Amino acid sequence: EDQVTQSPEALRLQEGESSSLNCSYTVSGLRGLFWYRQDPGKGPEFLFTLYSAGEEKEKERLKATLTKKESFLHITAPKPEDSATYLCAVQLGAGGTSYGKLTFGQGTILTVHP
Amino acid sequence: GAGVSQTPSNKVTEKGKYVELRCDPISGHTALYWYRQSLGQGPEFLIYFQGTGAADDSGLPNDRFFAVRPEGSVSTLKIQRTERGDSAVYLCASSLSGKSTDTQYFGPGTRLTVL
């Protein structure tokens, strides 16, 4: 069964304290891995898409990396406004009807204290 | 440049009632998705439309749930005989064409509470 697991469930950091969030997956035929940010009471906001092992993408203080079994979201010198739930999701390969849907992990709740 | 919009933002209903949730996708997006998010969990896929047709409805939990997109734009998720377990945030997303390289953009969600 396809699974996406995120760790830790919650992470508390001091402002400026860098860390990483993990997303591990056991799926067949990965087509893409997505990272989203979700603020309380809002829908997920797109951050990155990664397609192949070794790929990296950056945006401001965030950097996402991908291996064959997991993805990391690295947060460098975080600020309080980076506090949110970070979700990863996988999209499976073509074939059958699973082409469009995303399978999400449960999310990591990040809190950055000033 | 409007994003995905959903109405209502909140819906409170009684057990056994019928509800409709509406989604307006980004203009020009042919693919539309419905997800359901329970507290403390990631979104869970319900159904995917490509144009007017449901390309994948494998996530609908049972036959009380139904969704339509008659003109290939606005979609309505319909829930009959609501149960307390249906309480969740219902999210809608759209993408340009449904290809794996397309980003899914989410709306703010409708919070459904079944009393």
Coordinates of C-alpha atoms in Angstrom, one line a residue:
Chain A
E1 CA 0.0 0.0 0.0
D2 CA 1.3 3.5 -0.9
Q3 CA 2.3 5.4 2.2
V4 CA 3.7 8.8 3.0
T5 CA 5.0 9.5 6.5
Q6 CA 6.2 12.8 7.8
S7 CA 8.4 13.4 10.8
P8 CA 8.5 14.8 13.3
E9 CA 4.8 15.5 13.9
A10 CA 5.7 18.8 15.6
L11 CA 8.9 20.8 15.8
R12 CA 9.6 23.9 17.9
L13 CA 12.6 26.1 16.9
Q14 CA 14.0 29.3 18.1
E15 CA 14.3 32.0 15.5
G16 CA 17.5 31.4 13.6
E17 CA 17.8 27.8 14.6
S18 CA 18.0 25.8 11.3
S19 CA 16.5 22.3 11.0
S20 CA 15.0 19.8 8.6
L21 CA 11.6 18.1 8.1
N22 CA 11.4 14.6 6.7
C23 CA 9.0 13.0 4.3
S24 CA 9.5 9.3 3.6
Y25 CA 7.4 7.4 1.1
T26 CA 6.8 3.8 0.0
V27 CA 5.1 4.0 -3.3
S28 CA 5.5 2.4 -6.7
G29 CA 5.9 4.7 -9.7
L30 CA 6.6 8.1 -8.1
R31 CA 5.9 10.8 -10.6
G32 CA 6.4 13.8 -8.4
L33 CA 6.8 14.9 -4.8
F34 CA 5.1 18.1 -3.6
W35 CA 5.6 20.3 -0.6
Y36 CA 2.9 22.6 0.6
R37 CA 2.6 25.0 3.5
Q38 CA -0.7 25.3 5.4
D39 CA -1.6 28.1 7.8
P40 CA -4.5 27.6 10.3
G41 CA -7.9 28.0 8.6
K42 CA -6.5 28.1 5.1
G43 CA -5.9 25.8 2.2
P44 CA -2.5 24.4 1.4
E45 CA -0.1 26.8 -0.4
F46 CA 2.3 25.3 -3.0
L47 CA 6.0 25.5 -2.3
F48 CA 7.9 23.0 -4.5
T49 CA 7.7 20.0 -6.8
L50 CA 10.5 17.5 -7.1
Y51 CA 10.6 14.8 -9.8
S52 CA 13.8 12.8 -9.6
A53 CA 16.3 11.7 -7.0
G54 CA 19.1 14.2 -6.5
E55 CA 16.9 17.2 -7.4
E56 CA 16.9 20.3 -5.2
K57 CA 14.8 23.4 -5.1
E58 CA 15.1 26.6 -3.0
K59 CA 12.9 29.4 -2.1
E60 CA 14.0 32.0 0.4
R61 CA 14.8 30.1 3.6
L62 CA 13.5 26.8 2.4
K63 CA 15.3 24.1 0.4
A64 CA 13.7 20.8 -0.6
T65 CA 15.7 17.7 -1.6
L66 CA 14.7 14.3 -2.9
T67 CA 16.2 10.8 -2.7
K68 CA 14.7 7.5 -3.9
K69 CA 13.0 7.0 -0.5
E70 CA 12.5 10.4 1.1
S71 CA 12.5 14.1 0.8
F72 CA 13.8 16.7 3.2
L73 CA 12.6 20.3 3.7
H74 CA 15.5 22.3 5.1
I75 CA 14.7 25.5 6.9
T76 CA 17.7 27.9 7.3
A77 CA 17.6 30.6 10.0
P78 CA 13.8 30.4 10.4
K79 CA 11.6 33.3 11.4
P80 CA 8.4 33.3 13.3
E81 CA 6.4 33.8 10.1
D82 CA 7.7 30.4 8.9
S83 CA 5.4 28.9 11.6
A84 CA 2.9 26.7 9.8
T85 CA 2.0 23.1 9.0
Y86 CA 4.2 21.7 6.2
L87 CA 2.7 18.9 4.1
C88 CA 4.3 16.6 1.6
A89 CA 2.4 14.7 -1.0
V90 CA 3.2 12.2 -3.8
Q91 CA 1.7 11.8 -7.2
L92 CA 1.9 8.4 -8.8
G93 CA 2.9 7.5 -12.3
A94 CA 0.6 7.2 -15.3
G95 CA -1.5 4.1 -15.7
G96 CA -5.0 3.6 -14.4
T97 CA -6.9 6.5 -12.8
S98 CA -4.4 7.5 -10.1
Y99 CA -2.7 10.0 -12.4
G100 CA -4.1 13.2 -11.0
K101 CA -4.5 12.7 -7.3
L102 CA -2.1 13.6 -4.5
T103 CA -1.5 11.3 -1.5
F104 CA -0.5 13.4 1.5
G105 CA 1.4 12.8 4.7
Q106 CA -0.1 13.9 8.0
G107 CA 2.1 17.1 8.1
T108 CA 4.7 18.6 10.4
I109 CA 3.6 21.5 12.6
L110 CA 6.4 23.9 12.8
T111 CA 6.5 26.6 15.5
V112 CA 9.3 29.2 15.4
H113 CA 9.7 31.3 18.6
P114 CA 11.2 34.8 18.5
Chain B
G1 CA -6.0 36.8 -10.9
A2 CA -8.5 35.2 -8.6
G3 CA -7.6 31.9 -7.0
V4 CA -9.8 28.9 -6.2
S5 CA -12.8 30.0 -4.2
Q6 CA -15.2 27.8 -2.1
T7 CA -18.5 28.5 -0.6
P8 CA -19.7 28.5 2.0
S9 CA -16.7 28.9 4.2
N10 CA -18.5 27.2 7.1
K11 CA -21.5 24.9 7.1
V12 CA -23.3 23.6 10.1
T13 CA -25.9 21.0 9.6
E14 CA -27.8 18.3 11.5
K15 CA -27.3 14.6 11.1
G16 CA -29.3 13.2 8.2
K17 CA -29.5 16.4 6.3
Y18 CA -28.3 17.1 2.7
V19 CA -25.5 19.6 1.9
E20 CA -23.9 21.0 -1.1
L21 CA -20.5 22.5 -1.2
R22 CA -19.4 24.7 -4.1
C23 CA -16.0 25.2 -5.8
D24 CA -15.0 27.8 -8.3
P25 CA -11.6 26.8 -9.9
I26 CA -9.0 29.1 -11.4
S27 CA -10.3 30.3 -14.8
G28 CA -9.0 28.1 -17.6
H29 CA -8.1 25.2 -15.4
T30 CA -9.5 22.0 -16.8
A31 CA -8.6 19.7 -13.9
L32 CA -10.5 19.9 -10.6
Y33 CA -10.0 17.9 -7.4
W34 CA -11.8 17.5 -4.1
Y35 CA -10.1 16.5 -0.9
R36 CA -11.2 16.0 2.7
Q37 CA -9.1 17.0 5.7
S38 CA -9.8 15.8 9.2
L39 CA -8.2 17.6 12.2
G40 CA -4.5 16.9 12.5
Q41 CA -4.4 15.0 9.2
G42 CA -3.3 15.7 5.7
P43 CA -5.8 16.1 2.9
E44 CA -7.4 12.9 1.6
F45 CA -8.3 12.5 -2.1
L46 CA -12.0 12.2 -2.9
I47 CA -12.5 12.8 -6.7
Y48 CA -10.8 14.2 -9.8
F49 CA -12.5 15.8 -12.7
Q50 CA -10.9 16.4 -16.2
G51 CA -13.3 18.7 -17.9
T52 CA -16.9 17.7 -17.2
G53 CA -16.2 14.0 -16.4
A54 CA -15.0 12.3 -13.2
A55 CA -11.7 10.8 -14.2
D56 CA -11.2 9.2 -10.8
D57 CA -13.8 8.9 -8.0
S58 CA -12.0 6.2 -6.1
G59 CA -11.7 8.3 -3.0
L60 CA -15.4 8.9 -2.4
P61 CA -16.1 7.0 0.8
N62 CA -19.6 5.7 -0.1
D63 CA -22.7 6.4 -2.2
R64 CA -23.8 9.3 0.0
F65 CA -21.1 11.4 -1.7
F66 CA -21.5 12.7 -5.2
A67 CA -19.9 15.4 -7.2
V68 CA -20.7 17.1 -10.5
R69 CA -19.1 19.6 -12.8
P70 CA -21.7 20.0 -15.6
E71 CA -20.0 22.8 -17.6
G72 CA -16.4 22.0 -16.9
S73 CA -15.9 24.9 -14.5
V74 CA -17.8 25.1 -11.2
S75 CA -18.1 21.9 -9.2
T76 CA -20.5 20.9 -6.5
L77 CA -19.9 18.2 -3.9
K78 CA -23.1 16.8 -2.6
I79 CA -23.5 14.8 0.6
Q80 CA -26.7 13.0 1.4
R81 CA -27.9 11.8 4.8
T82 CA -24.9 13.5 6.6
E83 CA -23.3 11.7 9.5
R84 CA -21.2 13.1 12.3
G85 CA -18.2 11.4 10.8
D86 CA -18.5 13.6 7.7
S87 CA -17.4 16.6 9.8
A88 CA -14.1 17.8 8.2
V89 CA -12.7 20.6 6.0
Y90 CA -13.5 19.9 2.4
L91 CA -10.8 21.3 0.1
C92 CA -11.0 21.9 -3.6
A93 CA -8.0 22.3 -5.9
S94 CA -7.5 23.0 -9.6
S95 CA -4.7 22.6 -12.1
L96 CA -4.2 23.7 -15.6
S97 CA -4.5 20.3 -17.4
G98 CA -4.3 17.5 -14.9
K99 CA -0.8 16.5 -16.0
S100 CA 1.7 15.5 -13.3
T101 CA 3.8 18.5 -14.0
D102 CA 0.9 20.8 -13.2
T103 CA 0.6 22.4 -9.8
Q104 CA -2.6 21.9 -7.9
Y105 CA -3.8 25.2 -6.3
F106 CA -6.0 24.9 -3.3
G107 CA -9.0 26.9 -2.2
P108 CA -9.5 27.9 1.5
G109 CA -11.9 25.0 2.1
T110 CA -15.4 24.6 3.5
R111 CA -15.5 23.5 7.2
L112 CA -18.5 21.1 7.5
T113 CA -19.8 20.4 11.0
V114 CA -22.5 17.7 11.4
L115 CA -24.3 17.9 14.7

